[in-house]
Amino acid sequence: MNNMVNVNPQNLQQVLGETSQEKLVLLSFYSAQSPECQSQAAILDKIASEYGEHLLVATLDCDVEQQLAAQLAQQIGLQTLPTLVFLKDSAPVDMLPGAQTEQQVRDVLSKHLPAQHELLLEQAKQALVAQDLNSAFNFAKQAYELDTTNARIKLVLADICIQIHKLDDAQALLDTVGESERDAYYTNIRAKYEQALEATDSPEIKALQLKAEQHPNDLEIKVELATALDTAGRKEEALETLFSILKKDLNFADAKATYLAVIASLPDGDSLAAKYRRKLYSILY
């Protein structure tokens, strides 16, 4: 993990000086002989993984670096282990002596770092730029669950929903953005939504639907229709069409592979994916 470091005489100036000019440094006075220190170290591991570039967790092992620990302890007035010292711009801004709960640590961090929903939103934006839509969706969804009133989070999540063809979700999010919050970004996302919605009912899909009605036993037409529906973002209709094929012929052409590919294209934890996996298992076993 790149935002955790062990403090020693060689890197002390860089960690407590230079690094604290750029981000919050959480200096942990630690001893392996203390069960409280070990429990708190697990909490810090978890927290460090969430705050990335905004936080550096610096551990001073008082058993290994006894002279350095004694020097710093005297400077800050340390009296017990564990102790956490929060530094910004080379100066202490908070201190937590003794064993702390995870919530107590987070309460102090919240005073000096962006809120958790803001961090998640930033991660969602970065994933979106990288075209990692699955991660972007999960980050934005977590941010929205933490703050359901934030218009910027709603719009980023709506943008992602459009790109992964969850148009109903996108519409629901856009509809809850207040008039006073409908800026240029909102207008852009709304336009993308309207364009995506229009594409869901293309002439190609209408023609294939008509052919499928006229030739109900032609499974090849149904595969073409399912593929077109999937491309247009109509995932559930695509899966239902493919499932109707598999019920008749489990090994027809590439229907099963297409079915599984549609499921795989859905975000992690999507209820639609779980539903159609169960339906497939019902005819496999």
Short mmCIF file of C-alpha atoms in Angstrom, two decimals:
data_model
loop_
_atom_site.label_atom_id
_atom_site.label_comp_id
_atom_site.label_asym_id
_atom_site.label_seq_id
_atom_site.Cartn_x
_atom_site.Cartn_y
_atom_site.Cartn_z
CA MET A 1 0.00 0.00 0.00
CA ASN A 2 1.65 3.25 -1.11
CA ASN A 3 0.21 5.48 1.62
CA MET A 4 1.67 3.58 4.56
CA VAL A 5 5.25 3.88 5.74
CA ASN A 6 7.44 2.94 8.72
CA VAL A 7 9.20 5.94 10.21
CA ASN A 8 12.96 5.85 10.84
CA PRO A 9 15.75 8.43 11.25
CA GLN A 10 16.44 8.35 7.52
CA ASN A 11 12.94 9.29 6.33
CA LEU A 12 11.75 11.29 9.35
CA GLN A 13 12.29 14.70 7.76
CA GLN A 14 10.60 13.69 4.51
CA VAL A 15 7.56 12.13 6.22
CA LEU A 16 6.89 14.67 8.94
CA GLY A 17 8.16 17.65 6.97
CA GLU A 18 7.82 17.46 3.19
CA THR A 19 4.96 14.96 2.98
CA SER A 20 2.88 16.77 5.60
CA GLN A 21 3.02 19.85 3.36
CA GLU A 22 1.08 17.91 0.70
CA LYS A 23 -1.27 15.67 2.67
CA LEU A 24 -2.39 14.78 6.18
CA VAL A 25 0.09 12.55 8.01
CA LEU A 26 -1.22 10.23 10.69
CA LEU A 27 1.74 9.33 12.91
CA SER A 28 1.10 6.18 14.94
CA PHE A 29 3.28 5.40 17.97
CA TYR A 30 3.26 1.60 18.02
CA SER A 31 4.61 -1.31 20.04
CA ALA A 32 4.18 -4.96 19.08
CA GLN A 33 4.07 -5.75 22.80
CA SER A 34 0.78 -3.85 23.16
CA PRO A 35 -2.45 -5.65 22.14
CA GLU A 36 -4.14 -2.25 21.88
CA CYS A 37 -1.49 -1.12 19.37
CA GLN A 38 -2.01 -4.24 17.29
CA SER A 39 -5.80 -3.79 17.23
CA GLN A 40 -5.44 -0.15 16.26
CA ALA A 41 -2.96 -1.02 13.51
CA ALA A 42 -5.68 -3.12 11.83
CA ILE A 43 -8.02 -0.12 11.93
CA LEU A 44 -5.37 2.11 10.37
CA ASP A 45 -4.73 -0.43 7.60
CA LYS A 46 -8.42 -0.27 6.68
CA ILE A 47 -8.61 3.50 6.81
CA ALA A 48 -5.42 3.97 4.79
CA SER A 49 -6.87 1.92 1.95
CA GLU A 50 -9.84 4.29 1.69
CA TYR A 51 -8.11 7.65 1.65
CA GLY A 52 -5.40 7.02 -0.94
CA GLU A 53 -3.46 10.11 -1.92
CA HIS A 54 -5.07 12.31 0.75
CA LEU A 55 -3.53 10.54 3.76
CA LEU A 56 -0.22 8.98 4.79
CA VAL A 57 -0.24 6.58 7.73
CA ALA A 58 3.25 6.68 9.27
CA THR A 59 4.04 4.07 11.93
CA LEU A 60 6.83 4.56 14.43
CA ASP A 61 7.76 1.21 15.98
CA CYS A 62 8.84 2.24 19.45
CA ASP A 63 10.52 -1.13 20.06
CA VAL A 64 12.72 -0.88 16.98
CA GLU A 65 13.36 2.89 16.91
CA GLN A 66 13.70 3.47 20.65
CA GLN A 67 15.92 6.56 20.48
CA LEU A 68 13.80 8.26 17.83
CA ALA A 69 10.60 7.36 19.68
CA ALA A 70 11.96 8.81 22.94
CA GLN A 71 12.96 12.04 21.16
CA LEU A 72 9.55 12.53 19.50
CA ALA A 73 7.66 11.47 22.62
CA GLN A 74 9.40 14.20 24.59
CA GLN A 75 8.59 16.80 21.94
CA ILE A 76 4.86 16.04 21.84
CA GLY A 77 4.39 15.01 25.44
CA LEU A 78 3.50 11.40 24.70
CA GLN A 79 2.44 9.48 27.79
CA THR A 80 0.81 6.27 26.56
CA LEU A 81 0.75 3.72 23.76
CA PRO A 82 -0.85 3.70 21.33
CA THR A 83 -0.99 7.39 20.47
CA LEU A 84 -1.99 8.94 17.16
CA VAL A 85 -0.69 12.34 16.09
CA PHE A 86 -2.18 14.11 13.06
CA LEU A 87 0.20 16.45 11.25
CA LYS A 88 -0.37 19.06 8.55
CA ASP A 89 2.22 21.51 7.22
CA SER A 90 4.86 20.04 9.56
CA ALA A 91 2.80 20.75 12.68
CA PRO A 92 0.48 18.65 14.86
CA VAL A 93 -3.18 19.50 14.33
CA ASP A 94 -4.75 16.78 16.51
CA MET A 95 -3.78 14.00 18.89
CA LEU A 96 -5.52 10.86 20.15
CA PRO A 97 -3.78 9.29 23.18
CA GLY A 98 -4.67 5.73 24.11
CA ALA A 99 -6.64 3.05 22.27
CA GLN A 100 -9.26 4.46 19.89
CA THR A 101 -12.23 3.01 18.09
CA GLU A 102 -12.48 3.20 14.32
CA GLN A 103 -15.21 5.83 14.60
CA GLN A 104 -13.09 8.01 16.89
CA VAL A 105 -10.27 7.99 14.35
CA ARG A 106 -12.67 8.75 11.51
CA ASP A 107 -14.20 11.64 13.45
CA VAL A 108 -10.82 13.34 13.66
CA LEU A 109 -10.01 12.59 10.02
CA SER A 110 -13.31 14.15 8.96
CA LYS A 111 -12.11 17.49 10.35
CA HIS A 112 -9.01 17.52 8.16
CA LEU A 113 -9.88 15.49 5.04
CA PRO A 114 -12.59 15.60 2.37
CA ALA A 115 -15.79 13.76 3.31
CA GLN A 116 -16.01 10.09 2.37
CA HIS A 117 -18.66 10.71 -0.30
CA GLU A 118 -16.38 13.31 -1.91
CA LEU A 119 -13.50 10.85 -2.02
CA LEU A 120 -15.73 8.19 -3.57
CA LEU A 121 -17.00 10.67 -6.15
CA GLU A 122 -13.44 11.53 -7.12
CA GLN A 123 -12.64 7.82 -7.49
CA ALA A 124 -15.74 7.41 -9.66
CA LYS A 125 -14.63 10.26 -11.93
CA GLN A 126 -11.14 8.79 -12.28
CA ALA A 127 -12.54 5.36 -13.12
CA LEU A 128 -14.91 6.96 -15.63
CA VAL A 129 -12.01 8.70 -17.39
CA ALA A 130 -10.21 5.34 -17.50
CA GLN A 131 -13.38 3.75 -18.94
CA ASP A 132 -13.56 1.34 -16.03
CA LEU A 133 -17.34 1.59 -15.92
CA ASN A 134 -17.88 -1.17 -13.39
CA SER A 135 -15.63 0.50 -10.80
CA ALA A 136 -17.02 3.93 -11.67
CA PHE A 137 -20.57 2.72 -11.07
CA ASN A 138 -19.72 1.10 -7.73
CA PHE A 139 -17.83 4.17 -6.45
CA ALA A 140 -20.57 6.58 -7.55
CA LYS A 141 -23.29 4.36 -6.10
CA GLN A 142 -21.50 4.27 -2.73
CA ALA A 143 -21.12 8.05 -2.81
CA TYR A 144 -24.83 8.44 -3.58
CA GLU A 145 -25.79 6.13 -0.72
CA LEU A 146 -23.79 8.37 1.64
CA ASP A 147 -25.32 11.60 0.30
CA THR A 148 -28.57 11.24 -1.67
CA THR A 149 -29.04 15.02 -1.95
CA ASN A 150 -25.78 15.90 -3.70
CA ALA A 151 -26.59 17.00 -7.27
CA ARG A 152 -23.04 16.45 -8.55
CA ILE A 153 -23.06 12.85 -7.34
CA LYS A 154 -26.47 12.29 -8.96
CA LEU A 155 -25.23 13.60 -12.30
CA VAL A 156 -22.02 11.56 -12.31
CA LEU A 157 -23.98 8.44 -11.39
CA ALA A 158 -26.59 9.23 -14.06
CA ASP A 159 -23.81 9.64 -16.64
CA ILE A 160 -22.42 6.22 -15.71
CA CYS A 161 -25.89 4.66 -15.75
CA ILE A 162 -26.40 5.93 -19.30
CA GLN A 163 -23.11 4.39 -20.40
CA ILE A 164 -23.97 1.00 -18.90
CA HIS A 165 -27.52 1.24 -20.27
CA LYS A 166 -29.37 1.56 -16.94
CA LEU A 167 -31.62 4.24 -18.41
CA ASP A 168 -34.45 3.92 -15.89
CA ASP A 169 -31.98 4.60 -13.09
CA ALA A 170 -30.51 7.52 -15.01
CA GLN A 171 -33.94 9.08 -15.51
CA ALA A 172 -34.82 8.67 -11.84
CA LEU A 173 -31.61 10.46 -10.84
CA LEU A 174 -32.06 13.29 -13.35
CA ASP A 175 -35.64 13.84 -12.25
CA THR A 176 -34.54 14.50 -8.66
CA VAL A 177 -32.08 17.26 -9.60
CA GLY A 178 -33.65 20.57 -8.52
CA GLU A 179 -34.30 23.42 -10.95
CA SER A 180 -31.64 25.60 -9.33
CA GLU A 181 -29.04 22.83 -9.78
CA ARG A 182 -29.65 22.21 -13.48
CA ASP A 183 -26.45 23.66 -14.89
CA ALA A 184 -24.57 23.00 -18.14
CA TYR A 185 -23.43 19.60 -16.88
CA TYR A 186 -27.03 18.62 -16.17
CA THR A 187 -28.05 19.75 -19.67
CA ASN A 188 -25.27 17.65 -21.18
CA ILE A 189 -26.23 14.52 -19.23
CA ARG A 190 -29.92 15.03 -20.04
CA ALA A 191 -29.06 15.26 -23.76
CA LYS A 192 -27.01 12.05 -23.53
CA TYR A 193 -29.95 10.36 -21.84
CA GLU A 194 -32.43 11.47 -24.54
CA GLN A 195 -30.06 10.25 -27.26
CA ALA A 196 -29.59 6.89 -25.55
CA LEU A 197 -33.34 6.55 -25.02
CA GLU A 198 -34.02 7.19 -28.68
CA ALA A 199 -31.52 4.49 -29.65
CA THR A 200 -33.39 1.89 -27.61
CA ASP A 201 -36.20 1.72 -30.16
CA SER A 202 -34.34 1.84 -33.46
CA PRO A 203 -35.84 0.84 -36.85
CA GLU A 204 -33.53 -2.22 -36.79
CA ILE A 205 -35.07 -3.46 -33.54
CA LYS A 206 -38.60 -2.84 -34.77
CA ALA A 207 -37.88 -4.78 -37.97
CA LEU A 208 -36.36 -7.71 -36.06
CA GLN A 209 -39.30 -7.76 -33.64
CA LEU A 210 -41.70 -7.98 -36.57
CA LYS A 211 -39.69 -10.82 -38.16
CA ALA A 212 -39.60 -12.68 -34.85
CA GLU A 213 -43.39 -12.41 -34.58
CA GLN A 214 -43.84 -13.64 -38.14
CA HIS A 215 -41.36 -16.52 -37.66
CA PRO A 216 -41.71 -17.55 -34.00
CA ASN A 217 -39.73 -20.77 -34.48
CA ASP A 218 -36.75 -19.16 -36.18
CA LEU A 219 -34.21 -19.06 -33.36
CA GLU A 220 -31.58 -17.30 -35.48
CA ILE A 221 -33.82 -14.25 -35.82
CA LYS A 222 -34.26 -14.25 -32.05
CA VAL A 223 -30.49 -14.26 -31.54
CA GLU A 224 -30.20 -11.27 -33.88
CA LEU A 225 -32.98 -9.51 -31.98
CA ALA A 226 -31.34 -10.22 -28.62
CA THR A 227 -28.03 -8.86 -29.88
CA ALA A 228 -29.71 -5.66 -31.10
CA LEU A 229 -31.58 -5.27 -27.82
CA ASP A 230 -28.34 -5.71 -25.86
CA THR A 231 -26.55 -3.11 -28.00
CA ALA A 232 -29.39 -0.67 -27.35
CA GLY A 233 -29.11 -1.25 -23.61
CA ARG A 234 -32.33 -3.21 -23.25
CA LYS A 235 -30.55 -5.86 -21.20
CA GLU A 236 -33.51 -7.56 -19.59
CA GLU A 237 -35.37 -7.96 -22.90
CA ALA A 238 -32.18 -9.30 -24.49
CA LEU A 239 -31.74 -11.84 -21.71
CA GLU A 240 -35.38 -12.88 -21.80
CA THR A 241 -35.20 -13.40 -25.57
CA LEU A 242 -32.04 -15.48 -25.24
CA PHE A 243 -33.55 -17.47 -22.38
CA SER A 244 -36.54 -18.36 -24.57
CA ILE A 245 -34.04 -19.78 -27.08
CA LEU A 246 -32.12 -21.76 -24.47
CA LYS A 247 -35.31 -23.32 -23.13
CA LYS A 248 -35.94 -24.74 -26.58
CA ASP A 249 -32.35 -25.61 -27.47
CA LEU A 250 -29.66 -25.17 -24.82
CA ASN A 251 -26.90 -25.56 -27.39
CA PHE A 252 -28.32 -23.44 -30.20
CA ALA A 253 -25.51 -21.60 -31.99
CA ASP A 254 -23.85 -19.09 -29.62
CA ALA A 255 -27.00 -18.25 -27.66
CA LYS A 256 -25.57 -19.43 -24.34
CA ALA A 257 -22.30 -17.54 -24.84
CA THR A 258 -24.22 -14.39 -25.75
CA TYR A 259 -26.48 -14.83 -22.71
CA LEU A 260 -23.46 -15.10 -20.40
CA ALA A 261 -21.77 -12.12 -22.09
CA VAL A 262 -24.83 -9.93 -21.45
CA ILE A 263 -24.81 -10.95 -17.79
CA ALA A 264 -21.08 -10.21 -17.56
CA SER A 265 -21.65 -6.71 -18.96
CA LEU A 266 -23.85 -5.79 -15.98
CA PRO A 267 -22.30 -4.08 -12.92
CA ASP A 268 -21.10 -6.20 -10.00
CA GLY A 269 -23.98 -7.11 -7.73
CA ASP A 270 -26.67 -6.15 -10.26
CA SER A 271 -29.96 -7.83 -9.38
CA LEU A 272 -30.71 -8.50 -13.06
CA ALA A 273 -27.53 -10.57 -13.37
CA ALA A 274 -28.47 -12.64 -10.32
CA LYS A 275 -32.00 -13.20 -11.65
CA TYR A 276 -30.87 -14.52 -15.02
CA ARG A 277 -28.07 -16.64 -13.60
CA ARG A 278 -30.72 -18.39 -11.51
CA LYS A 279 -32.93 -18.85 -14.57
CA LEU A 280 -30.05 -20.41 -16.49
CA TYR A 281 -29.23 -22.77 -13.60
CA SER A 282 -32.88 -23.85 -13.53
CA ILE A 283 -32.55 -25.40 -17.00
CA LEU A 284 -28.94 -26.55 -16.67
CA TYR A 285 -29.56 -28.60 -13.54
#
